[in-house]
């Protein structure tokens, strides 16, 4: 990959989640990003308000997307937990598809692999009926920990609309490197997420979770092999930044986003 700019990058919702859905869209357009992700089905503890059942918010999101011209890359993550009911996700899938999302992200939170696989298969079928792909995000502190595990569970659905999301941080913290992507079929890599971090890994799962949710660096600000990762990702795969920054928490969301956008642009301009 070469000559990337922010127009080639989606802004991930977690980067400045406290901006709110509309603020995130407007900020992404103002900073020059080419697309956006939104968390349409928040999980407990997510710093964004619920959307389903709020017609005013849905109207405002629709207007903001239309006014910005930004396409919706993905509609955020669904955690598959022991108590997950796929029927409860259908309204969110309907809204995501209606807003033009390409993917719904899935995170594994169920230690019962058979139930996790069954729920993933049902969700993938429902997403397929709505024209959505399902991108599995592997995270070392969840029940789908590595890119190889994510691929295996995606293939087991038997549907081509199920693949993997490769997050630079989670790839590194799971013990992987960009070379691991050589074993992943190109048509199963749906999204690449960019951020940076120190080479040293946090010592506990709680610290890893905090890092992933709050303590990332902008691309180029750490030690992750991002250029190698970009070289190994399939040509044309959608790219997204996910850079929640606790060190910038004293700044308003829009100002925080401008800093992240400027740093990301400088990384892209430095050559891939």
mmCIF file of N, CA and C in Angstrom, residues 6 9-16 23-25 27-29 33-38 70 73-74 239-243 257 260:
data_model
loop_
_atom_site.group_PDB
_atom_site.id
_atom_site.type_symbol
_atom_site.label_atom_id
_atom_site.label_comp_id
_atom_site.label_asym_id
_atom_site.label_seq_id
_atom_site.Cartn_x
_atom_site.Cartn_y
_atom_site.Cartn_z
ATOM 1 N N UNK A 6 -5.959 10.513 4.810
ATOM 2 C CA UNK A 6 -7.111 10.298 5.682
ATOM 3 C C UNK A 6 -8.368 9.935 4.902
ATOM 4 N N UNK A 9 -9.119 6.369 5.070
ATOM 5 C CA UNK A 9 -9.224 5.822 6.411
ATOM 6 C C UNK A 9 -10.592 6.135 7.004
ATOM 7 N N UNK A 10 -11.165 5.151 7.695
ATOM 8 C CA UNK A 10 -12.390 5.377 8.467
ATOM 9 C C UNK A 10 -12.018 5.769 9.891
ATOM 10 N N UNK A 11 -12.828 6.599 10.487
ATOM 11 C CA UNK A 11 -12.665 6.936 11.899
ATOM 12 C C UNK A 11 -13.453 5.942 12.729
ATOM 13 N N UNK A 12 -12.762 5.189 13.580
ATOM 14 C CA UNK A 12 -13.428 4.244 14.468
ATOM 15 C C UNK A 12 -14.112 4.956 15.628
ATOM 16 N N UNK A 13 -15.290 4.511 15.987
ATOM 17 C CA UNK A 13 -16.132 5.198 16.965
ATOM 18 C C UNK A 13 -15.468 5.321 18.333
ATOM 19 N N UNK A 14 -14.640 4.339 18.726
ATOM 20 C CA UNK A 14 -14.057 4.362 20.063
ATOM 21 C C UNK A 14 -13.021 5.478 20.219
ATOM 22 N N UNK A 15 -12.531 6.007 19.110
ATOM 23 C CA UNK A 15 -11.483 7.032 19.159
ATOM 24 C C UNK A 15 -11.912 8.239 19.986
ATOM 25 N N UNK A 16 -13.096 8.744 19.723
ATOM 26 C CA UNK A 16 -13.646 9.854 20.513
ATOM 27 C C UNK A 16 -15.121 9.550 20.782
ATOM 28 N N UNK A 23 -21.653 14.028 16.724
ATOM 29 C CA UNK A 23 -20.374 14.713 16.856
ATOM 30 C C UNK A 23 -19.244 13.941 16.212
ATOM 31 N N UNK A 24 -19.297 12.623 16.307
ATOM 32 C CA UNK A 24 -18.281 11.780 15.674
ATOM 33 C C UNK A 24 -18.327 11.938 14.155
ATOM 34 N N UNK A 25 -19.517 11.917 13.589
ATOM 35 C CA UNK A 25 -19.664 12.065 12.138
ATOM 36 C C UNK A 25 -19.170 13.434 11.688
ATOM 37 N N UNK A 27 -17.154 15.502 13.242
ATOM 38 C CA UNK A 27 -15.720 15.632 13.460
ATOM 39 C C UNK A 27 -14.912 14.888 12.417
ATOM 40 N N UNK A 28 -15.369 13.702 12.036
ATOM 41 C CA UNK A 28 -14.671 12.932 11.013
ATOM 42 C C UNK A 28 -14.650 13.678 9.690
ATOM 43 N N UNK A 29 -15.775 14.261 9.310
ATOM 44 C CA UNK A 29 -15.836 15.020 8.060
ATOM 45 C C UNK A 29 -14.951 16.258 8.129
ATOM 46 N N UNK A 33 -11.494 12.561 7.260
ATOM 47 C CA UNK A 33 -11.582 11.114 7.122
ATOM 48 C C UNK A 33 -12.539 10.750 5.991
ATOM 49 N N UNK A 34 -12.345 9.565 5.439
ATOM 50 C CA UNK A 34 -13.136 9.173 4.284
ATOM 51 C C UNK A 34 -14.375 8.380 4.597
ATOM 52 N N UNK A 35 -14.476 7.866 5.814
ATOM 53 C CA UNK A 35 -15.651 7.099 6.228
ATOM 54 C C UNK A 35 -15.682 7.057 7.745
ATOM 55 N N UNK A 36 -16.667 6.360 8.295
ATOM 56 C CA UNK A 36 -16.942 6.437 9.723
ATOM 57 C C UNK A 36 -17.439 5.081 10.214
ATOM 58 N N UNK A 37 -17.236 4.815 11.483
ATOM 59 C CA UNK A 37 -17.950 3.713 12.128
ATOM 60 C C UNK A 37 -18.729 4.271 13.312
ATOM 61 N N UNK A 38 -19.839 3.633 13.627
ATOM 62 C CA UNK A 38 -20.700 4.050 14.731
ATOM 63 C C UNK A 38 -21.069 2.827 15.556
ATOM 64 N N UNK A 70 -20.187 11.016 4.315
ATOM 65 C CA UNK A 70 -19.333 9.904 4.736
ATOM 66 C C UNK A 70 -20.116 8.587 4.720
ATOM 67 N N UNK A 73 -18.715 2.547 7.415
ATOM 68 C CA UNK A 73 -17.960 1.312 7.182
ATOM 69 C C UNK A 73 -18.497 0.167 8.026
ATOM 70 N N UNK A 74 -18.594 0.387 9.318
ATOM 71 C CA UNK A 74 -19.093 -0.681 10.198
ATOM 72 C C UNK A 74 -19.913 -0.083 11.326
ATOM 73 N N UNK A 239 -9.548 0.377 5.807
ATOM 74 C CA UNK A 239 -8.725 0.704 6.965
ATOM 75 C C UNK A 239 -9.472 1.657 7.889
ATOM 76 N N UNK A 240 -9.216 1.493 9.167
ATOM 77 C CA UNK A 240 -9.900 2.293 10.177
ATOM 78 C C UNK A 240 -8.890 2.606 11.280
ATOM 79 N N UNK A 241 -8.946 3.805 11.844
ATOM 80 C CA UNK A 241 -8.142 4.056 13.031
ATOM 81 C C UNK A 241 -9.018 3.922 14.268
ATOM 82 N N UNK A 242 -8.431 3.332 15.300
ATOM 83 C CA UNK A 242 -9.094 3.221 16.596
ATOM 84 C C UNK A 242 -8.062 3.650 17.631
ATOM 85 N N UNK A 243 -8.169 4.903 18.068
ATOM 86 C CA UNK A 243 -7.113 5.499 18.886
ATOM 87 C C UNK A 243 -7.709 6.239 20.086
ATOM 88 N N UNK A 257 -9.735 14.931 18.530
ATOM 89 C CA UNK A 257 -9.773 14.292 17.219
ATOM 90 C C UNK A 257 -8.856 15.000 16.229
ATOM 91 N N UNK A 260 -5.339 13.760 16.783
ATOM 92 C CA UNK A 260 -5.170 12.398 16.274
ATOM 93 C C UNK A 260 -5.129 12.396 14.750
#
